[in-house]
Each structure stands twice: as C-alpha cells, then as structure tokens.
Amino acid sequence: MNSWKRKLRMGMVGGGEGALIGGVHRIAAELDQQIELVAGCFSSDPENTRRTGEGLYLDPSRCYSTYVEMAEIEADLPKDERIDFVSIVTPNNLHYPVSKKFLKAGFHVVCDKPM
C-alpha cells in the first residue's frame, strides 16, 4: 500500500462567519494534520465567504460566491491543484443539492446528515 505524499485538499460548503459547526468540522479535519482546507463557499452571502476565507488565510480566488461555482471551477482545475473532497456543513435542507452537485462534478463528499 502506498502512503500519501501530501495532505488531502479539502473544500467546505457552509460554516462561515457566525456558524458554529463549520469551526468544529475544520478543527476535527485538521486533528491528524493530514488535511488542508484550500477552498470554500462558506455562506450564501459572498461577503461572509470572503471574510471567512480571509480569516482562514485562503487564496481569495478559491473562495466562491456559490457552491455551484465552486464545484464547476474546482472540477476544471488540474487534478494536482483542485480539492480532493468537500465537506458539507450547510443547514440540513441544503445537504442533498450540494452533495449531488459535487458528486456529479466527480468529487468525494463528506456529509454527516442523512439525505
């Protein structure tokens, strides 16, 4: 079995400024130091997403206004740059459409709620 040669690149949808659960998921994902948050659409409010990304030291070009935009742009990036998976931490009613969009774009999805 080959071990990873790099950290897994994580994207996140939801969990922006003012949301409790996003921070909890980010802390949990980073516990073993094998995952790096590199992209996100943290809120339906693009300004919240911008502020959240800035606070997390993310490249502003990887902070997306919508999850649809995020899925499409990330899918078009070279495989050695794009996210490896996305964590969905939105309100429950959005878990299905967000997960479906990323699955159809070819990404692994972490979603802790039933569809």
PDB file of C-alpha atoms in Angstrom:
ATOM      1  CA  MET A   1       0.000   0.000   0.000  1.00  0.00           C
ATOM      2  CA  ASN A   2       1.350   3.423  -0.944  1.00  0.00           C
ATOM      3  CA  SER A   3       1.116   6.166   1.626  1.00  0.00           C
ATOM      4  CA  TRP A   4       0.039   9.680   0.741  1.00  0.00           C
ATOM      5  CA  LYS A   5       2.794  12.023  -0.357  1.00  0.00           C
ATOM      6  CA  ARG A   6       0.796  15.131   0.559  1.00  0.00           C
ATOM      7  CA  LYS A   7      -2.101  16.361   2.635  1.00  0.00           C
ATOM      8  CA  LEU A   8      -5.615  15.881   1.278  1.00  0.00           C
ATOM      9  CA  ARG A   9      -7.066  19.122  -0.076  1.00  0.00           C
ATOM     10  CA  MET A  10     -10.462  19.850   1.473  1.00  0.00           C
ATOM     11  CA  GLY A  11     -13.168  22.205   0.310  1.00  0.00           C
ATOM     12  CA  MET A  12     -16.022  23.295   2.554  1.00  0.00           C
ATOM     13  CA  VAL A  13     -19.549  24.447   1.799  1.00  0.00           C
ATOM     14  CA  GLY A  14     -21.163  26.260   4.728  1.00  0.00           C
ATOM     15  CA  GLY A  15     -19.607  27.019   8.078  1.00  0.00           C
ATOM     16  CA  GLY A  16     -18.928  30.698   7.518  1.00  0.00           C
ATOM     17  CA  GLU A  17     -18.634  33.548   9.969  1.00  0.00           C
ATOM     18  CA  GLY A  18     -21.334  33.220  12.627  1.00  0.00           C
ATOM     19  CA  ALA A  19     -21.883  29.476  12.108  1.00  0.00           C
ATOM     20  CA  LEU A  20     -20.871  27.205  14.982  1.00  0.00           C
ATOM     21  CA  ILE A  21     -20.485  23.874  13.225  1.00  0.00           C
ATOM     22  CA  GLY A  22     -18.034  24.920  10.494  1.00  0.00           C
ATOM     23  CA  GLY A  23     -15.305  25.660  13.006  1.00  0.00           C
ATOM     24  CA  VAL A  24     -15.909  22.337  14.741  1.00  0.00           C
ATOM     25  CA  HIS A  25     -15.573  20.454  11.438  1.00  0.00           C
ATOM     26  CA  ARG A  26     -12.420  22.368  10.496  1.00  0.00           C
ATOM     27  CA  ILE A  27     -10.795  21.573  13.850  1.00  0.00           C
ATOM     28  CA  ALA A  28     -11.743  17.890  13.572  1.00  0.00           C
ATOM     29  CA  ALA A  29     -10.452  17.649   9.996  1.00  0.00           C
ATOM     30  CA  GLU A  30      -7.091  19.090  10.986  1.00  0.00           C
ATOM     31  CA  LEU A  31      -6.510  16.964  14.109  1.00  0.00           C
ATOM     32  CA  ASP A  32      -4.241  14.432  12.405  1.00  0.00           C
ATOM     33  CA  GLN A  33      -2.587  17.079  10.201  1.00  0.00           C
ATOM     34  CA  GLN A  34      -3.392  15.110   7.042  1.00  0.00           C
ATOM     35  CA  ILE A  35      -5.940  17.561   5.630  1.00  0.00           C
ATOM     36  CA  GLU A  36      -5.593  21.140   4.432  1.00  0.00           C
ATOM     37  CA  LEU A  37      -8.567  23.430   3.814  1.00  0.00           C
ATOM     38  CA  VAL A  38      -7.905  25.089   0.441  1.00  0.00           C
ATOM     39  CA  ALA A  39     -11.295  26.266  -0.872  1.00  0.00           C
ATOM     40  CA  GLY A  40     -14.799  27.090   0.198  1.00  0.00           C
ATOM     41  CA  CYS A  41     -18.176  28.656  -0.242  1.00  0.00           C
ATOM     42  CA  PHE A  42     -18.810  29.363   3.412  1.00  0.00           C
ATOM     43  CA  SER A  43     -22.076  31.270   3.129  1.00  0.00           C
ATOM     44  CA  SER A  44     -24.830  32.269   0.729  1.00  0.00           C
ATOM     45  CA  ASP A  45     -23.541  35.796   1.431  1.00  0.00           C
ATOM     46  CA  PRO A  46     -20.402  36.296  -0.706  1.00  0.00           C
ATOM     47  CA  GLU A  47     -19.062  38.912   1.712  1.00  0.00           C
ATOM     48  CA  ASN A  48     -19.282  36.421   4.589  1.00  0.00           C
ATOM     49  CA  THR A  49     -17.442  33.883   2.444  1.00  0.00           C
ATOM     50  CA  ARG A  50     -14.762  36.459   1.637  1.00  0.00           C
ATOM     51  CA  ARG A  51     -14.262  37.373   5.309  1.00  0.00           C
ATOM     52  CA  THR A  52     -14.235  33.728   6.384  1.00  0.00           C
ATOM     53  CA  GLY A  53     -11.684  32.807   3.730  1.00  0.00           C
ATOM     54  CA  GLU A  54      -9.518  35.762   4.676  1.00  0.00           C
ATOM     55  CA  GLY A  55      -9.633  34.707   8.331  1.00  0.00           C
ATOM     56  CA  LEU A  56      -8.584  31.196   7.318  1.00  0.00           C
ATOM     57  CA  TYR A  57      -5.734  32.532   5.129  1.00  0.00           C
ATOM     58  CA  LEU A  58      -7.207  31.058   1.949  1.00  0.00           C
ATOM     59  CA  ASP A  59      -6.359  32.265  -1.525  1.00  0.00           C
ATOM     60  CA  PRO A  60      -9.204  34.695  -2.384  1.00  0.00           C
ATOM     61  CA  SER A  61      -9.582  33.033  -5.802  1.00  0.00           C
ATOM     62  CA  ARG A  62     -10.592  29.815  -4.007  1.00  0.00           C
ATOM     63  CA  CYS A  63     -13.400  31.490  -2.002  1.00  0.00           C
ATOM     64  CA  TYR A  64     -16.505  31.083  -4.128  1.00  0.00           C
ATOM     65  CA  SER A  65     -19.781  33.031  -4.211  1.00  0.00           C
ATOM     66  CA  THR A  66     -21.905  29.907  -4.740  1.00  0.00           C
ATOM     67  CA  TYR A  67     -21.436  26.187  -4.276  1.00  0.00           C
ATOM     68  CA  VAL A  68     -22.334  25.691  -7.956  1.00  0.00           C
ATOM     69  CA  GLU A  69     -19.493  27.998  -8.983  1.00  0.00           C
ATOM     70  CA  MET A  70     -17.153  26.199  -6.590  1.00  0.00           C
ATOM     71  CA  ALA A  71     -17.968  22.727  -7.939  1.00  0.00           C
ATOM     72  CA  GLU A  72     -17.611  23.802 -11.556  1.00  0.00           C
ATOM     73  CA  ILE A  73     -14.386  25.798 -11.169  1.00  0.00           C
ATOM     74  CA  GLU A  74     -12.712  23.236  -8.913  1.00  0.00           C
ATOM     75  CA  ALA A  75     -13.592  20.464 -11.386  1.00  0.00           C
ATOM     76  CA  ASP A  76     -11.852  22.437 -14.144  1.00  0.00           C
ATOM     77  CA  LEU A  77      -8.623  22.859 -12.152  1.00  0.00           C
ATOM     78  CA  PRO A  78      -5.737  20.463 -12.780  1.00  0.00           C
ATOM     79  CA  LYS A  79      -6.012  17.344 -10.598  1.00  0.00           C
ATOM     80  CA  ASP A  80      -2.887  18.307  -8.671  1.00  0.00           C
ATOM     81  CA  GLU A  81      -4.488  21.617  -7.602  1.00  0.00           C
ATOM     82  CA  ARG A  82      -8.191  21.011  -7.094  1.00  0.00           C
ATOM     83  CA  ILE A  83      -9.858  19.775  -3.931  1.00  0.00           C
ATOM     84  CA  ASP A  84      -9.801  16.061  -3.187  1.00  0.00           C
ATOM     85  CA  PHE A  85     -13.114  16.192  -1.325  1.00  0.00           C
ATOM     86  CA  VAL A  86     -15.717  18.600   0.005  1.00  0.00           C
ATOM     87  CA  SER A  87     -17.219  18.754   3.474  1.00  0.00           C
ATOM     88  CA  ILE A  88     -20.864  19.853   3.560  1.00  0.00           C
ATOM     89  CA  VAL A  89     -21.748  21.810   6.714  1.00  0.00           C
ATOM     90  CA  THR A  90     -24.780  23.748   5.487  1.00  0.00           C
ATOM     91  CA  PRO A  91     -28.251  23.793   7.013  1.00  0.00           C
ATOM     92  CA  ASN A  92     -29.862  20.358   6.625  1.00  0.00           C
ATOM     93  CA  ASN A  93     -32.170  21.293   3.736  1.00  0.00           C
ATOM     94  CA  LEU A  94     -29.144  22.037   1.520  1.00  0.00           C
ATOM     95  CA  HIS A  95     -27.198  18.813   2.116  1.00  0.00           C
ATOM     96  CA  TYR A  96     -28.763  16.927  -0.769  1.00  0.00           C
ATOM     97  CA  PRO A  97     -28.456  19.513  -3.575  1.00  0.00           C
ATOM     98  CA  VAL A  98     -24.907  20.482  -2.577  1.00  0.00           C
ATOM     99  CA  SER A  99     -23.788  16.861  -2.247  1.00  0.00           C
ATOM    100  CA  LYS A 100     -25.401  15.960  -5.573  1.00  0.00           C
ATOM    101  CA  LYS A 101     -23.655  18.827  -7.384  1.00  0.00           C
ATOM    102  CA  PHE A 102     -20.204  17.842  -6.084  1.00  0.00           C
ATOM    103  CA  LEU A 103     -20.746  14.125  -6.707  1.00  0.00           C
ATOM    104  CA  LYS A 104     -21.768  14.844 -10.295  1.00  0.00           C
ATOM    105  CA  ALA A 105     -18.632  17.014 -10.655  1.00  0.00           C
ATOM    106  CA  GLY A 106     -16.541  13.993  -9.631  1.00  0.00           C
ATOM    107  CA  PHE A 107     -15.673  14.839  -6.034  1.00  0.00           C
ATOM    108  CA  HIS A 108     -15.798  12.784  -2.866  1.00  0.00           C
ATOM    109  CA  VAL A 109     -18.279  14.221  -0.352  1.00  0.00           C
ATOM    110  CA  VAL A 110     -18.292  14.199   3.440  1.00  0.00           C
ATOM    111  CA  CYS A 111     -21.804  14.860   4.696  1.00  0.00           C
ATOM    112  CA  ASP A 112     -22.780  13.811   8.208  1.00  0.00           C
ATOM    113  CA  LYS A 113     -26.533  14.079   7.745  1.00  0.00           C
ATOM    114  CA  PRO A 114     -28.918  11.689   6.024  1.00  0.00           C
ATOM    115  CA  MET A 115     -30.200  12.782   2.655  1.00  0.00           C
TER     116      MET A 115
END
